[in-house]
mmCIF file of C-alpha atoms in Angstrom:
data_model
loop_
_atom_site.group_PDB
_atom_site.id
_atom_site.type_symbol
_atom_site.label_atom_id
_atom_site.label_comp_id
_atom_site.label_asym_id
_atom_site.label_seq_id
_atom_site.Cartn_x
_atom_site.Cartn_y
_atom_site.Cartn_z
ATOM 1 C CA GLN O 278 0.000 0.000 0.000
ATOM 2 C CA VAL O 279 1.360 3.380 -1.032
ATOM 3 C CA HIS O 280 2.103 5.676 1.882
ATOM 4 C CA LEU O 281 3.223 9.281 1.422
ATOM 5 C CA VAL O 282 4.203 11.646 4.228
ATOM 6 C CA GLU O 283 5.038 15.312 3.640
ATOM 7 C CA SER O 284 7.294 17.369 5.876
ATOM 8 C CA GLY O 285 9.108 20.709 5.858
ATOM 9 C CA GLY O 286 6.168 23.068 5.711
ATOM 10 C CA GLY O 287 5.660 26.080 7.960
ATOM 11 C CA SER O 288 5.467 29.849 8.012
ATOM 12 C CA VAL O 289 7.906 32.154 6.271
ATOM 13 C CA GLN O 290 8.069 35.768 5.189
ATOM 14 C CA ALA O 291 7.807 36.770 1.570
ATOM 15 C CA GLY O 292 11.088 36.222 -0.215
ATOM 16 C CA GLY O 293 12.017 33.344 2.028
ATOM 17 C CA SER O 294 12.584 29.677 1.246
ATOM 18 C CA LEU O 295 11.270 26.298 2.307
ATOM 19 C CA ARG O 296 12.066 22.749 1.287
ATOM 20 C CA LEU O 297 9.279 20.214 1.302
ATOM 21 C CA SER O 298 10.002 16.506 1.480
ATOM 22 C CA CYS O 299 7.739 13.559 0.789
ATOM 23 C CA ALA O 300 8.772 10.196 2.211
ATOM 24 C CA ALA O 301 7.330 7.289 0.262
ATOM 25 C CA SER O 302 6.853 3.694 1.342
ATOM 26 C CA GLY O 303 4.895 0.587 0.464
ATOM 27 C CA TYR O 304 5.761 0.503 -3.243
ATOM 28 C CA THR O 305 8.650 0.746 -5.685
ATOM 29 C CA PHE O 306 9.179 4.489 -5.592
ATOM 30 C CA SER O 307 11.490 4.588 -8.615
ATOM 31 C CA THR O 308 8.786 3.272 -10.933
ATOM 32 C CA TYR O 309 6.187 5.914 -10.086
ATOM 33 C CA TYR O 310 5.758 9.371 -11.518
ATOM 34 C CA MET O 311 5.480 11.968 -8.749
ATOM 35 C CA GLY O 312 3.917 15.368 -8.360
ATOM 36 C CA TRP O 313 3.356 18.255 -5.999
ATOM 37 C CA PHE O 314 -0.042 19.916 -5.801
ATOM 38 C CA ARG O 315 -1.411 22.706 -3.649
ATOM 39 C CA GLN O 316 -4.787 23.912 -2.533
ATOM 40 C CA ALA O 317 -5.505 27.365 -1.189
ATOM 41 C CA PRO O 318 -8.678 28.136 0.792
ATOM 42 C CA GLY O 319 -11.679 28.348 -1.495
ATOM 43 C CA LYS O 320 -9.718 27.208 -4.534
ATOM 44 C CA GLU O 321 -9.337 23.985 -6.450
ATOM 45 C CA ARG O 322 -6.285 21.797 -6.025
ATOM 46 C CA GLU O 323 -3.716 22.703 -8.664
ATOM 47 C CA GLY O 324 -0.611 21.059 -10.002
ATOM 48 C CA VAL O 325 2.628 22.767 -9.012
ATOM 49 C CA ALA O 326 5.361 20.473 -10.311
ATOM 50 C CA SER O 327 5.764 16.978 -11.661
ATOM 51 C CA ILE O 328 8.728 14.688 -12.232
ATOM 52 C CA TYR O 329 9.228 11.506 -14.223
ATOM 53 C CA THR O 330 10.528 8.289 -12.733
ATOM 54 C CA ARG O 331 14.228 8.986 -13.232
ATOM 55 C CA GLY O 332 13.972 12.735 -12.880
ATOM 56 C CA SER O 333 14.760 13.315 -16.547
ATOM 57 C CA THR O 334 11.627 15.337 -17.200
ATOM 58 C CA THR O 335 9.985 17.937 -14.993
ATOM 59 C CA TYR O 336 7.023 20.256 -15.393
ATOM 60 C CA TYR O 337 6.114 23.417 -13.502
ATOM 61 C CA THR O 338 3.079 25.583 -13.397
ATOM 62 C CA ASP O 339 3.864 29.012 -14.794
ATOM 63 C CA SER O 340 3.527 30.841 -11.485
ATOM 64 C CA VAL O 341 6.412 28.923 -9.880
ATOM 65 C CA LYS O 342 8.841 28.604 -12.780
ATOM 66 C CA GLY O 343 12.282 29.846 -11.826
ATOM 67 C CA ARG O 344 11.423 29.781 -8.112
ATOM 68 C CA PHE O 345 10.545 26.152 -7.339
ATOM 69 C CA THR O 346 12.549 23.012 -8.104
ATOM 70 C CA ILE O 347 11.202 19.479 -7.935
ATOM 71 C CA SER O 348 13.627 16.603 -7.469
ATOM 72 C CA ARG O 349 13.691 13.029 -6.272
ATOM 73 C CA ASP O 350 16.142 10.653 -4.644
ATOM 74 C CA ASN O 351 15.129 7.154 -5.685
ATOM 75 C CA ALA O 352 17.689 5.598 -3.336
ATOM 76 C CA LYS O 353 16.000 7.332 -0.398
ATOM 77 C CA ASN O 354 12.413 6.977 -1.669
ATOM 78 C CA THR O 355 11.965 10.701 -1.238
ATOM 79 C CA LEU O 356 10.489 13.505 -3.306
ATOM 80 C CA TYR O 357 11.486 17.137 -2.759
ATOM 81 C CA LEU O 358 10.195 20.594 -3.588
ATOM 82 C CA GLU O 359 12.657 23.430 -3.109
ATOM 83 C CA MET O 360 10.731 26.703 -2.882
ATOM 84 C CA ASN O 361 12.559 30.013 -3.151
ATOM 85 C CA SER O 362 11.424 33.645 -3.402
ATOM 86 C CA LEU O 363 8.153 32.678 -1.816
ATOM 87 C CA LYS O 364 5.161 34.945 -2.266
ATOM 88 C CA PRO O 365 1.972 35.316 -0.226
ATOM 89 C CA GLU O 366 0.051 33.747 -3.118
ATOM 90 C CA ASP O 367 2.050 30.540 -2.570
ATOM 91 C CA THR O 368 0.179 30.060 0.714
ATOM 92 C CA ALA O 369 -1.662 26.743 0.539
ATOM 93 C CA VAL O 370 -1.740 23.164 1.720
ATOM 94 C CA TYR O 371 0.816 21.249 -0.353
ATOM 95 C CA TYR O 372 0.322 17.610 -1.279
ATOM 96 C CA CYS O 373 2.635 15.078 -2.815
ATOM 97 C CA ALA O 374 1.106 12.500 -5.119
ATOM 98 C CA ALA O 375 2.187 9.262 -6.796
ATOM 99 C CA SER O 376 1.133 7.921 -10.159
ATOM 100 C CA ALA O 377 1.597 4.402 -11.490
ATOM 101 C CA TYR O 378 0.606 5.628 -14.946
ATOM 102 C CA VAL O 379 2.802 7.122 -17.618
ATOM 103 C CA LEU O 380 2.235 10.867 -17.503
ATOM 104 C CA GLY O 381 2.380 11.753 -21.178
ATOM 105 C CA GLY O 382 2.846 15.467 -21.087
ATOM 106 C CA ARG O 383 2.360 18.491 -18.879
ATOM 107 C CA GLU O 384 -1.415 18.639 -19.076
ATOM 108 C CA ILE O 385 -1.819 15.045 -17.954
ATOM 109 C CA ALA O 386 0.848 15.450 -15.272
ATOM 110 C CA PHE O 387 -1.197 18.240 -13.674
ATOM 111 C CA ARG O 388 -4.513 16.401 -13.581
ATOM 112 C CA THR O 389 -5.426 15.222 -10.095
ATOM 113 C CA ASP O 390 -7.042 12.079 -11.511
ATOM 114 C CA SER O 391 -3.684 11.072 -13.033
ATOM 115 C CA TYR O 392 -2.487 10.141 -9.542
ATOM 116 C CA ASN O 393 -3.258 7.022 -7.523
ATOM 117 C CA SER O 394 -2.139 8.067 -4.079
ATOM 118 C CA TRP O 395 -1.857 11.237 -2.025
ATOM 119 C CA GLY O 396 -0.167 12.409 1.116
ATOM 120 C CA GLN O 397 -2.100 14.051 3.917
ATOM 121 C CA GLY O 398 -0.879 17.534 2.983
ATOM 122 C CA ILE O 399 1.220 20.125 4.763
ATOM 123 C CA GLN O 400 0.593 23.808 5.338
ATOM 124 C CA VAL O 401 2.811 26.489 3.803
ATOM 125 C CA THR O 402 2.083 30.057 4.868
ATOM 126 C CA VAL O 403 3.869 33.058 3.370
ATOM 127 C CA SER O 404 3.338 36.412 5.028
ATOM 128 C CA SER O 405 3.925 39.772 3.382
#
């Protein structure tokens, strides 16, 4: 059974940085596509970043390009999201997600129904 646990969230001032981690267990991490999503109050869950099994391909939503970096360590079964130059509009609950399917392209990689399993989410709050 896939189990995902996020950590590293918290509160930071605008311009600051945070690094989210997602520890995976219960499956062969290296064979799954992974993604980070976020959901702000009153808004739909949106895709933030996605990464292919070996890390060779990544996708980012336009609002985080150049500020966020997704990466994975398959030896440690861990997914990361490095977030720099944080803005108040980045405030949300962040979720990591795992997909056993081949994510053929950015649009598919950012669909919530492309993913089989989800973490419980972690709060990120950016104050101005």
